[in-house]
Coordinates of C-alpha atoms and ligand atoms in Angstrom, one line a residue:
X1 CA 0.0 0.0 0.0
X2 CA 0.9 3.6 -0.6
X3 CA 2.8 4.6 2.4
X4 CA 5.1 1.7 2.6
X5 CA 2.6 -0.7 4.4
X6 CA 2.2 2.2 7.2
X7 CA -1.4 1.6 8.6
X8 CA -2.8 4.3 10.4
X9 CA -6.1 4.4 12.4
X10 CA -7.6 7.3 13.5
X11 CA -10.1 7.9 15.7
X12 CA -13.3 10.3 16.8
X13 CA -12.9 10.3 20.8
X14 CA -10.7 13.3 21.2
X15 CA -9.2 13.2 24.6
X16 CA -7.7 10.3 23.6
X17 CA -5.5 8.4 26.2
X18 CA -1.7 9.2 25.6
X19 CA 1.1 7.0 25.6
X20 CA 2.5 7.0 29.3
X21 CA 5.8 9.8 29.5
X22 CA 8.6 7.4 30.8
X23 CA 11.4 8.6 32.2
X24 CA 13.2 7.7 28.8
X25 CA 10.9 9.3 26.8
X26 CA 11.6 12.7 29.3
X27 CA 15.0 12.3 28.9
X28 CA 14.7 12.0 25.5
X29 CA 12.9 15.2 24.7
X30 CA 15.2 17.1 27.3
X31 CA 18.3 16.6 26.3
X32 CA 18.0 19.3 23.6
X33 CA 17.5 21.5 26.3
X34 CA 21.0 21.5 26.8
X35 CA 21.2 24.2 23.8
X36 CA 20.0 27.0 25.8
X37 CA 23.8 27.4 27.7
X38 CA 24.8 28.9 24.1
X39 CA 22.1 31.4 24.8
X40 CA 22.6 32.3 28.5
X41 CA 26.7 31.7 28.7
X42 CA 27.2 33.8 25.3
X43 CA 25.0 36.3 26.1
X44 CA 27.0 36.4 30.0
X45 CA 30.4 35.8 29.1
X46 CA 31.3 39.1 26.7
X47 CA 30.9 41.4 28.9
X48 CA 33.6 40.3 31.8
X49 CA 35.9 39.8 28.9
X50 CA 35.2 43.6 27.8
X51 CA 36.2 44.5 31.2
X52 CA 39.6 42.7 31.8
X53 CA 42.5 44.7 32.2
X54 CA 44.8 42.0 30.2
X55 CA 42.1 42.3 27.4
X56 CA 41.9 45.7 27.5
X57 CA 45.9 46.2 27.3
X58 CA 45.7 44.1 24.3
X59 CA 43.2 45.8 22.1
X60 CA 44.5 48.8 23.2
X61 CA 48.1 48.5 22.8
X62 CA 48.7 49.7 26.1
X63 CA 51.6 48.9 28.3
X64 CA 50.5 46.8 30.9
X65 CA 52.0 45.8 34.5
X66 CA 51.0 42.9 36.2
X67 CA 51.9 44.1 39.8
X68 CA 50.1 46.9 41.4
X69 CA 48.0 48.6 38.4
X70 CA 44.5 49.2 40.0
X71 CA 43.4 51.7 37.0
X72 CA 40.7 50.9 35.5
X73 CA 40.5 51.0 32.1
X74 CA 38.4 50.6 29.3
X75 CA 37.7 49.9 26.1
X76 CA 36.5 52.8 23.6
X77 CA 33.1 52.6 23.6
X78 CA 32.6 52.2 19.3
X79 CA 35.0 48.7 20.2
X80 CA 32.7 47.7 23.2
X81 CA 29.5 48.1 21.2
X82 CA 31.2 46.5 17.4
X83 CA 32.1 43.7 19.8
X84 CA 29.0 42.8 21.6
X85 CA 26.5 43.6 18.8
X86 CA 28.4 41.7 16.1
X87 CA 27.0 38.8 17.7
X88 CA 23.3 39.6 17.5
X89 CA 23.7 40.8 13.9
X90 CA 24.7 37.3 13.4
X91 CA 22.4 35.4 15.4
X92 CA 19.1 37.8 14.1
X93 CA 20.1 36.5 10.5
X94 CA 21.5 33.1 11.7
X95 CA 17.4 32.7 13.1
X96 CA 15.6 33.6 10.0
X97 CA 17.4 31.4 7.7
X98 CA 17.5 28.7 10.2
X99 CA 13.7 27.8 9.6
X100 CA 13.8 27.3 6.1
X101 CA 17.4 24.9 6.5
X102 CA 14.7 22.9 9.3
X103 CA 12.0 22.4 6.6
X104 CA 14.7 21.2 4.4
X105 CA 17.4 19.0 6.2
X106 CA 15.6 18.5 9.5
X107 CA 15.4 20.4 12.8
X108 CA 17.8 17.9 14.4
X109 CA 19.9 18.0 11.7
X110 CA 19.8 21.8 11.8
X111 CA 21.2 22.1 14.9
X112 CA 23.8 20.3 14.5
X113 CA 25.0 22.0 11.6
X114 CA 24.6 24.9 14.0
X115 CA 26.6 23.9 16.5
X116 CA 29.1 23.4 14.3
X117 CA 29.1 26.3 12.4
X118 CA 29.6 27.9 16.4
X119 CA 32.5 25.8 16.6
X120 CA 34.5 27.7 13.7
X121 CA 33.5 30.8 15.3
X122 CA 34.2 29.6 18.7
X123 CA 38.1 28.9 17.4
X124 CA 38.5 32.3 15.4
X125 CA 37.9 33.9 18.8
X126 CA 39.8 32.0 21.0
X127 CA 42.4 33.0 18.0
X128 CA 42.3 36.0 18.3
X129 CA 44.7 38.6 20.0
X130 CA 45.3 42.1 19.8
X131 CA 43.2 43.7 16.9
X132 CA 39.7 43.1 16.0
X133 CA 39.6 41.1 12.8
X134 CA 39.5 37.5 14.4
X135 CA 37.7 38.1 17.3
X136 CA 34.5 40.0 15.4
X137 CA 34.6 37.7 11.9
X138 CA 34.8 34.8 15.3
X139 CA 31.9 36.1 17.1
X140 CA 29.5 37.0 13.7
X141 CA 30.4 33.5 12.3
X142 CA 29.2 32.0 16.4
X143 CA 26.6 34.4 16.4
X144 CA 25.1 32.8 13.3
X145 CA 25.1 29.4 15.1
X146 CA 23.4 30.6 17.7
X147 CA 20.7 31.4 15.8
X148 CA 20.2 28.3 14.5
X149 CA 20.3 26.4 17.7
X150 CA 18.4 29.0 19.6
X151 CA 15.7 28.7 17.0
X152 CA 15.5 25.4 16.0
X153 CA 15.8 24.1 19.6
X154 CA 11.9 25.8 20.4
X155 CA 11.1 24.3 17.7
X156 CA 12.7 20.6 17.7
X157 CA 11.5 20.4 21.4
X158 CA 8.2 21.6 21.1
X159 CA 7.6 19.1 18.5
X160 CA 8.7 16.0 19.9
X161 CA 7.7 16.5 23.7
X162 CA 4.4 14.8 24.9
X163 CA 1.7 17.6 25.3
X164 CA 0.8 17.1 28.9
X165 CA 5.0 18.0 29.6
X166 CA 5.6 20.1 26.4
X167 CA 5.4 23.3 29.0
X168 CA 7.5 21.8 31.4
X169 CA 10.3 20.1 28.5
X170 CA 10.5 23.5 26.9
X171 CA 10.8 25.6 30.2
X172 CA 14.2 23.3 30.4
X173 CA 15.3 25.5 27.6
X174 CA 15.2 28.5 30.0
X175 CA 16.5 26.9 32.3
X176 CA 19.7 26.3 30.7
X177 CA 19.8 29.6 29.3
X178 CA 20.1 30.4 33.2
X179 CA 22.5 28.5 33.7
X180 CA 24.9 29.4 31.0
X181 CA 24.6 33.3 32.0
X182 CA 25.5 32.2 35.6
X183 CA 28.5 30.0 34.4
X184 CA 29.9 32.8 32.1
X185 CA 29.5 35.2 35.0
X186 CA 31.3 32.6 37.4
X187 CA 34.4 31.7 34.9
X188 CA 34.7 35.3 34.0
X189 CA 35.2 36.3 37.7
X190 CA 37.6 33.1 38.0
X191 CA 39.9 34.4 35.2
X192 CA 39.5 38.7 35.5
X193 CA 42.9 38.9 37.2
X194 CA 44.7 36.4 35.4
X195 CA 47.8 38.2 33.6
X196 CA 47.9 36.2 30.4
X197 CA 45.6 35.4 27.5
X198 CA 43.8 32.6 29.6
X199 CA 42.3 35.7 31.2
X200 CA 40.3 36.0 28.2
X201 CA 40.7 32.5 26.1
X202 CA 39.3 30.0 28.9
X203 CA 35.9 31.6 29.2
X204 CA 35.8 31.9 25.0
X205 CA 37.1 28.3 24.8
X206 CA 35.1 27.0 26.8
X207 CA 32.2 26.8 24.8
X208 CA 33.5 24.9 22.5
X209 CA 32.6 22.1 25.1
X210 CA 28.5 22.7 24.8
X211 CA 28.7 22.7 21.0
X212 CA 30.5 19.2 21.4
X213 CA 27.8 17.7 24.1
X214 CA 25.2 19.1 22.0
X215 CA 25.5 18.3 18.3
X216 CA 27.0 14.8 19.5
X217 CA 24.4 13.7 21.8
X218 CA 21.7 14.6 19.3
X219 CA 23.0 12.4 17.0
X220 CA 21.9 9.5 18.7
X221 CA 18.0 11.4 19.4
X222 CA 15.9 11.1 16.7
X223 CA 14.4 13.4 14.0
X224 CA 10.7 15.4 14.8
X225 CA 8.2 13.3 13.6
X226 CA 6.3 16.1 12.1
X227 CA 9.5 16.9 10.1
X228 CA 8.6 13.8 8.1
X229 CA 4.9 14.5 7.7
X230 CA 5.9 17.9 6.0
X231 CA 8.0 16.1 3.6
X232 CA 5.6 13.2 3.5
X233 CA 7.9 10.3 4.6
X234 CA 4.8 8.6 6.6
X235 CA 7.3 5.6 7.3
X236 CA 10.2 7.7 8.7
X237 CA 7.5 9.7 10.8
X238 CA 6.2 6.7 12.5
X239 CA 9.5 4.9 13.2
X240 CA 10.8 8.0 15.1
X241 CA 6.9 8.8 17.1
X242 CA 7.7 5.3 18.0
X243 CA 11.2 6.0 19.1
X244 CA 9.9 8.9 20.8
X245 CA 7.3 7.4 23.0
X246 CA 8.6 4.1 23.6
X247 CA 6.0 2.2 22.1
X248 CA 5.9 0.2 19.3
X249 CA 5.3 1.2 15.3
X250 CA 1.6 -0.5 15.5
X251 CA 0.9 0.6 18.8
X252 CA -2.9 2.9 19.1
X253 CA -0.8 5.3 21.1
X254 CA 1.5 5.9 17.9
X255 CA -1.2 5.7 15.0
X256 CA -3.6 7.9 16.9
X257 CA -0.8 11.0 17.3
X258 CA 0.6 10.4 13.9
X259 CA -3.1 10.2 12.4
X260 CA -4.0 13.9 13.9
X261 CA -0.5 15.6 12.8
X262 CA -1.0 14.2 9.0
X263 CA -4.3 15.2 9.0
X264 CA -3.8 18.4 10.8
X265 CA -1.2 19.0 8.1
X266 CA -3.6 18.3 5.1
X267 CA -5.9 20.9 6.7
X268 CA -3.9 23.7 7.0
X269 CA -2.3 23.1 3.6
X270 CA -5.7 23.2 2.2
X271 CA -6.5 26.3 4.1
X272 CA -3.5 27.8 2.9
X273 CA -1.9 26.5 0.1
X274 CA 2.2 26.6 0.1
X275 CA 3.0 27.3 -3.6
X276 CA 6.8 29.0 -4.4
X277 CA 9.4 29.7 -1.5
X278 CA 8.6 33.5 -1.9
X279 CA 4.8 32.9 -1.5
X280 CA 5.2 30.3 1.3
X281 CA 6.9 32.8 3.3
X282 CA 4.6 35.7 2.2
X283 CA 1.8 32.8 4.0
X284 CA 3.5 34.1 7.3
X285 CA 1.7 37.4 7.2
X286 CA -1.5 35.7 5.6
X287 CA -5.1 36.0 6.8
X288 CA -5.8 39.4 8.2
X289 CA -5.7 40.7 11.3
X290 CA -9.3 40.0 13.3
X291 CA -9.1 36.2 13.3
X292 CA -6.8 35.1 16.2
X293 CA -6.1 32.2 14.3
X294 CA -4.8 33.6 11.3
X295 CA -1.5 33.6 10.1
X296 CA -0.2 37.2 10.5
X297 CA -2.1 37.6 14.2
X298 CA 0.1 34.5 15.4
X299 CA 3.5 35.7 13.8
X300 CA 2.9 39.4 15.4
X301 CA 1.4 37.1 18.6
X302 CA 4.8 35.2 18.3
X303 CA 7.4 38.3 17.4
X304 CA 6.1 40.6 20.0
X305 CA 6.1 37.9 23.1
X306 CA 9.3 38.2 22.5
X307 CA 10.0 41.9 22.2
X308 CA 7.7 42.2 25.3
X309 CA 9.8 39.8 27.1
X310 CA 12.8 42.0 26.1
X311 CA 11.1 45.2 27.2
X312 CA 10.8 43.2 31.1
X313 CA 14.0 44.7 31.1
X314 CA 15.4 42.0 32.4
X315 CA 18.7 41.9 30.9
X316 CA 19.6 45.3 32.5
X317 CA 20.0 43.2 35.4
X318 CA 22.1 41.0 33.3
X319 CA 24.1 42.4 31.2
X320 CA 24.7 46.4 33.2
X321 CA 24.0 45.0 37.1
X322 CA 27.4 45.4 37.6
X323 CA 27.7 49.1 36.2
X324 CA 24.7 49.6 37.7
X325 CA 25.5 48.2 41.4
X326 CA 29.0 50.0 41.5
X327 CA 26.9 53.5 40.9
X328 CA 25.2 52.7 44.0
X329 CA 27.9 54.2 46.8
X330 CA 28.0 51.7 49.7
X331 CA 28.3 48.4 47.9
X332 CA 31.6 46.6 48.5
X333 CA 31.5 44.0 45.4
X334 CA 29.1 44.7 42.9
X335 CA 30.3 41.6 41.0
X336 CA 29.5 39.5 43.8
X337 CA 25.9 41.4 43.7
X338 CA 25.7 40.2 40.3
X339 CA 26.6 36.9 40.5
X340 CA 23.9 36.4 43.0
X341 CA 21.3 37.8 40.4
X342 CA 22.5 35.3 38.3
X343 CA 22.3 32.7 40.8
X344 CA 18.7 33.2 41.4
X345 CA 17.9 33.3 38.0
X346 CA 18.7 29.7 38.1
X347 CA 17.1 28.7 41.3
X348 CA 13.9 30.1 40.0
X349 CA 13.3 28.3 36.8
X350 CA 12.4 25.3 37.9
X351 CA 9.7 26.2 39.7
X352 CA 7.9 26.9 36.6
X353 CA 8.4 23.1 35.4
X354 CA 5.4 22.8 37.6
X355 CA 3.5 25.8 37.6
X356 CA 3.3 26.0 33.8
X357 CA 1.5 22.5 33.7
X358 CA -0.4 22.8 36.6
X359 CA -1.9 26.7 36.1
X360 CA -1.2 27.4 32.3
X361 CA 0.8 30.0 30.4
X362 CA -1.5 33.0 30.7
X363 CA -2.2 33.1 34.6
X364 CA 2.0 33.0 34.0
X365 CA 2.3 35.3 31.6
X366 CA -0.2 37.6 33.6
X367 CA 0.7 37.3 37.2
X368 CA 4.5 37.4 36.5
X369 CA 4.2 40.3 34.9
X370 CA 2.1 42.0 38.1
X371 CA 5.0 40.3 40.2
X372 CA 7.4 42.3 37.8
X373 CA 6.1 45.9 37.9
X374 CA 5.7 45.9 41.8
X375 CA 9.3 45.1 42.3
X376 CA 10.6 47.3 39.7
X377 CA 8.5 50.2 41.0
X378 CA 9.7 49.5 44.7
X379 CA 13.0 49.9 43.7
X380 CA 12.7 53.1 41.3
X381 CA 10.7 55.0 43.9
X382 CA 13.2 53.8 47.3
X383 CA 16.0 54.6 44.8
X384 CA 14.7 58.0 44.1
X385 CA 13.3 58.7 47.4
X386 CA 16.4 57.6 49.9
X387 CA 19.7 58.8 50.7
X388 CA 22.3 55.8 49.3
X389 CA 22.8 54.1 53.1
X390 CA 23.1 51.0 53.4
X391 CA 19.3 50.1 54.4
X392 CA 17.8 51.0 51.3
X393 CA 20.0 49.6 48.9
X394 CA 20.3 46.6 50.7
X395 CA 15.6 47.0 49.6
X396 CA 16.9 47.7 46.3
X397 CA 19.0 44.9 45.9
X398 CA 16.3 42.3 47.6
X399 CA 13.7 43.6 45.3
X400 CA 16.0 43.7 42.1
X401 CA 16.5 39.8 43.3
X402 CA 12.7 39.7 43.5
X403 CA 12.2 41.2 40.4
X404 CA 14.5 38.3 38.4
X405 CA 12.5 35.9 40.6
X406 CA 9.8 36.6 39.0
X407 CA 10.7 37.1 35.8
X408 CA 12.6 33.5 35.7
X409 CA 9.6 31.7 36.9
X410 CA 7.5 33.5 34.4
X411 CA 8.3 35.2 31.8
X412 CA 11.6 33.7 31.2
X413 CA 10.3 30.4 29.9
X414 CA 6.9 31.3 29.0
X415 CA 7.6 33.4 26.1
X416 CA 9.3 30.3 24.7
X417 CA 6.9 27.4 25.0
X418 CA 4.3 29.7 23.8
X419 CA 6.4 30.9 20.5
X420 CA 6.9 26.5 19.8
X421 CA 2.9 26.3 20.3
X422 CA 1.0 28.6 18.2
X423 CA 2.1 28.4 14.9
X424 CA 0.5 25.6 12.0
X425 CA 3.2 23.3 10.9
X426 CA 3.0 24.5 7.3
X427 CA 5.0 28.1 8.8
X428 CA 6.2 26.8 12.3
X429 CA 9.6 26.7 11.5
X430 CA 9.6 30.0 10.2
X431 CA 7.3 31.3 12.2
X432 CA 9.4 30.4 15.7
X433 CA 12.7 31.3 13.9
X434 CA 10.8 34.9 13.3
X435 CA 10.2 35.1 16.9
X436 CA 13.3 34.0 18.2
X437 CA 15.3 36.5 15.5
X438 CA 12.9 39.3 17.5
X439 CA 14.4 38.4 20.8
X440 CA 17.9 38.5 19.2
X441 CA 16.9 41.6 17.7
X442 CA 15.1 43.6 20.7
X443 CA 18.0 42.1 23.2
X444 CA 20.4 43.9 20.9
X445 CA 18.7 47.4 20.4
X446 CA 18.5 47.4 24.6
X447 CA 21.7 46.5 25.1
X448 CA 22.5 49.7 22.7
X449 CA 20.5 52.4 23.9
X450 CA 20.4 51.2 28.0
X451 CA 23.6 52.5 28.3
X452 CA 22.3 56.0 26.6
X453 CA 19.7 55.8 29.1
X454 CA 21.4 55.5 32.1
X455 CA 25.4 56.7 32.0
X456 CA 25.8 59.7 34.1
X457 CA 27.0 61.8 31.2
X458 CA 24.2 60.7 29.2
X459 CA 20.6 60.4 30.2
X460 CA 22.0 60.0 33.7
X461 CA 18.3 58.2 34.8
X462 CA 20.0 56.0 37.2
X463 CA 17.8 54.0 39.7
X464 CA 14.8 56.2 38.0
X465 CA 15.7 53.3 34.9
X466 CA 13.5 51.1 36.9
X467 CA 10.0 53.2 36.6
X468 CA 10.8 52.7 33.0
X469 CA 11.2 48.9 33.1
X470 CA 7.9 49.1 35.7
X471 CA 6.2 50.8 32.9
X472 CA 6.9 48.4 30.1
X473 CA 6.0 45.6 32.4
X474 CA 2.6 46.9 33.0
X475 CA 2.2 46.9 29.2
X476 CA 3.1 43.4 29.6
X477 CA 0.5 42.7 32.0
X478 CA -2.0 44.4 29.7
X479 CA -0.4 42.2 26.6
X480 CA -0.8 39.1 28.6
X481 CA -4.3 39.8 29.5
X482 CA -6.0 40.9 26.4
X483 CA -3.5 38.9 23.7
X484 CA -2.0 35.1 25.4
X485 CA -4.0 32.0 25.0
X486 CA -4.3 29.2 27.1
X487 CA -2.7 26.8 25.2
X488 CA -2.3 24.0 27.6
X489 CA -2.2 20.3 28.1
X490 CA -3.3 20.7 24.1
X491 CA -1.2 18.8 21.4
X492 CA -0.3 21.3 18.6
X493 CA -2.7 20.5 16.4
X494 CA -5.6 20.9 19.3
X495 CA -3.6 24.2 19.5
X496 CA -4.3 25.3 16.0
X497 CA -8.0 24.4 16.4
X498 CA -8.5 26.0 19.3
X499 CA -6.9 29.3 18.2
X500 CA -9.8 29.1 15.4
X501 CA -12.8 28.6 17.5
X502 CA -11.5 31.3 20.7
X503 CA -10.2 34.2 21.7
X504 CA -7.4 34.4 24.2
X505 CA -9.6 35.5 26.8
X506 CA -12.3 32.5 26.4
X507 CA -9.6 30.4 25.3
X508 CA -8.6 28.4 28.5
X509 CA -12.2 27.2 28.5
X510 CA -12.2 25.7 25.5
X511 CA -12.0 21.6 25.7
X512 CA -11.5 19.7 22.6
X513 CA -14.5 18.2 20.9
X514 CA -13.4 16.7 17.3
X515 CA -10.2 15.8 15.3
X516 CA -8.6 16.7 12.4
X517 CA -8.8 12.9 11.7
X518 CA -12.1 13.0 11.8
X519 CA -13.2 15.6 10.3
X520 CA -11.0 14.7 7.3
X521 CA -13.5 11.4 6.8
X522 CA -11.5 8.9 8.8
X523 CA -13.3 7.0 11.5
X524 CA -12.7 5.5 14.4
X525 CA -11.2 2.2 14.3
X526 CA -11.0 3.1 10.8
X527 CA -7.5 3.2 8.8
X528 CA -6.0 6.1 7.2
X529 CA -7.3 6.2 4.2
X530 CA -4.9 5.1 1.2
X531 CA -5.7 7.6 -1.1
X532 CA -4.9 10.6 2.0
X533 CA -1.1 8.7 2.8
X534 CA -0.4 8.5 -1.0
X535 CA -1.7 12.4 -1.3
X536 CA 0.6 13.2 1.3
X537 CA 3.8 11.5 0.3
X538 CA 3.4 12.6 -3.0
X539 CA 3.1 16.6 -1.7
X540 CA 6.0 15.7 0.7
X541 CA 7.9 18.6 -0.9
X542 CA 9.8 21.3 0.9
X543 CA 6.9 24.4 1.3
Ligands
LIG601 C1 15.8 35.9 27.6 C2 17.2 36.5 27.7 C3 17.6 36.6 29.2 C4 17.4 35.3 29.9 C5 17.6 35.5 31.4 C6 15.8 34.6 28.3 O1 14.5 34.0 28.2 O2 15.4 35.8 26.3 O3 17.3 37.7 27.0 O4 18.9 37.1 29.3 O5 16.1 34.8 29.7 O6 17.5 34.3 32.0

């Protein structure tokens, strides 16, 4: 039979028992998790390098002395920013291609080729010594792989994960991010003093280690199913959902999933036919704007989550705390200040492993948001309203700490597992790589104009910064409220139904009540239909 004797059967009762996670299966879909240290210890690790005196002797040609010279320098501030946002420039274009190489060679497959492509940058850089050729063609060429794996990750692990522990698998991803920004800010304090080019070439080389654990252990993890149902390899699709859920090929648990994704598939392709690579990604902005289900609402749904989750302000705390805590008079080790921020990053996280399965993304995305602009306007109005003794900025500093609480447990990982739910396979890859080039994108202006904002010589806003960030954070609330659906406990495809029949206020009501299967004329107990697995292989093409 068509489909390379694949028998499918689909069925009508739509809450359909799901093949039990084991701890395999969990492990499984984890792993890629892993990818989010590029993220975090990349983002982290730049600017302790920017700040080392052995660094800064080397771009600048300046005569250095290891004994006794307490100056502190720094680098022009053109070199700081060509540096730093060299990176973003690549990862922002390393995204957006990245979804079209996933449709193509595979997501898993994508990220490996990322990774390596990081690698080459990764060696440029640690290359690299006085001048600025190596170290920014090294950190454009990393920045690029970054992209990919920062994208394609959302995507690979949304797809694959059951959906009662998508949340939870995909929250991992933030949790690594975590702790690759607290690593980078641990080894760079490890190697600041170090008179030598290990000051600066452990913490770059370093990372050559993640892109090895990564791209080799997914070599032996197996391809997203719904990879092969876009390119209509029905046989490849089930051998992996089989893989995946530790059951075998013929099991109802396997035919009933893979049933709902091809026909899910068929359905939006028929809604929205793919035709030429121009016009399939011209489908990304498709449909209008007053259906939340359309196209264009869930790429600007996707793209600005992310921006929002930018505008928390969160990596102020990140990337200036230091600069910021050393402004604040009585504080005797502002990197120690920051490393602690960094550290409760981490601790938080896992809390929302739980919380996002148990209460949903929006009461998340809502309520951490609330958490958000109360802390951030505590500390604007005690830092405005006090003298700098030590009580008060020892408030500012627990409520700063509060703040990333918050945000971590929230915010952090929400914006993520809701980017790898809401988009129809036909534009999911593109539609998350979109999303996660915004992030890059919005992290990168902020990191520009923050400094503008806040440098005594410039806007000279100082702790008042923070009733800006409690500002945007309130229009973050509002966003939540009035734009985030529930998408919970759903498999994607009950996703993309669900979008059609709500709105993301009524949406965490809504139960589902048919399948795609289904309604596509399959029935229960029934088998895939010939004619629909031959239909599918045949269109198997890249859209
Ligand atoms: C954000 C990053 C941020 C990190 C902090 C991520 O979700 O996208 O910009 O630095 O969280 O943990």
């Amino acid at each position: 039979m068509p489909g390379g004797g694949v028998t499918l059967s689909a069925t009508t009762d739509v809450d359909r028992v799901e093949a039990p996670v084991t701890v395999k299966t969990y492990l499984m879909c984890a792993f890629a998790a892993f990818g989010g240290i590029y993220f975090g210890y990349d983002s982290g690790y730049i600017n302790g390098v920017l700040g080392m005196n052995y660094y800064i002797h080397m771009q600048t040609g300046l005569p250095y002395s290891d004994s006794g010279d307490t100056t502190v320098w720094t680098l022009p501030s053109w070199k700081k920013s060509l540096i730093v946002s060299i990176l973003s420039a690549g990862t922002f274009f390393g995204a957006i291609i990245a979804g079209d190489v996933a449709d193509f060679i595979g997501r898993r497959t994508t990220i490996i080729v990322g990774c390596v492509i990081f690698l080459v940058g990764v060696i440029l850089q640690t290359a690299s010594a006085s001048g600025l050729g190596l170290i920014v063609t090294g950190r454009l060429i990393a920045g690029f792989g970054v992209g990919f794996v920062s994208a394609i990750i959302v995507l690979y692990m949304s797809e694959i994960a059951p959906r009662k522990v998508r949340g939870a698998i995909v929250s991992g991803y933030q949790f690594f991010i975590t702790i690759g920004l607290m690593m980078a800010s641990c080894i760079d304090y490890g190697t600041q003093n170090r008179t030598d080019s290990g000051s600066y070439r452990i913490p770059i080389a370093l990372q050559m280690l993640w892109a090895l654990i990564l791209g080799i252990g997914l070599l032996f993890l197996p391809e997203s199913p719904r990879y092969f149902v876009k390119r209509g390899n029905i046989e490849r699709a089930t051998d992996v959902l089989a893989r995946l859920r530790g059951q075998p090929r013929d099991s109802e648990f396997i035919q009933q999933e893979l049933s709902e994704i091809i026909a899910n598939h068929e359905y939006e392709l028929q809604v929205i036919p793919q035709g030429s690579f121009l016009n399939s990604w011209f489908n990304c902005f498709r449909g209008g704007l007053r259906k939340p289900s359309s196209n264009l609402r869930r790429t600007i749904l996707g793209t600005s989550l992310q921006m929002m989750q930018q505008w928390t302000g969160v990596n102020f705390v990140f990337y200036f705390g230091t600069t910021f805590f050393q402004t604040l008079g009585t504080i005797n080790n502002p990197f120690l200040i920051s490393m602690i921020t960094t550290i409760v990053n981490v601790l938080s996280t896992p809390i929302s492993f739980y919380t996002i399965e148990k209460f949903g993304r929006r009461p998340l995305l809502i309520w951490g948001a609330l958490g958000m602009v109360i802390c951030q306007f505590i500390v604007a109005i005690v830092g405005v309203t006090t003298d700098q003794s030590k009580a008060p900025i020892s408030a500012m500093i627990s409520f700063i700490c509060i703040y990333v609480f918050f945000f971590a447990s929230t915010w952090g990982p929400g914006a993520w597992v809701v980017i790898g739910e809401i988009y129809p396979l036909p534009i999911r890859s593109r539609g998350v790589a979109l999303s996660t080039a915004s992030n890059w994108l919005w992290n990168c202006i902020i990191a520009v104009i923050t400094p503008y904002m806040v440098d005594a010589d410039k806007g000279n806003l100082g702790a008042r910064v923070f009733f800006i960030w409690g500002s945007l954070c309130a229009c973050c609330f509002v966003y939540a409220y009035i734009l985030i659906p529930e998408t919970k406990g759903l498999s994607l495809e009950q996703v993309d139904r669900m979008l059609e029949e709500t709105t993301p206020r009524t949406s965490s009501k809504w139960v589902p009540h048919s399948t795609f299967a289904a309604d596509m004329g399959m029935t229960d107990k029934g088998t895939l239909a010939t004619e629909i697995v031959a239909d599918v292989e045949r269109k198997g093409s890249v859209h």
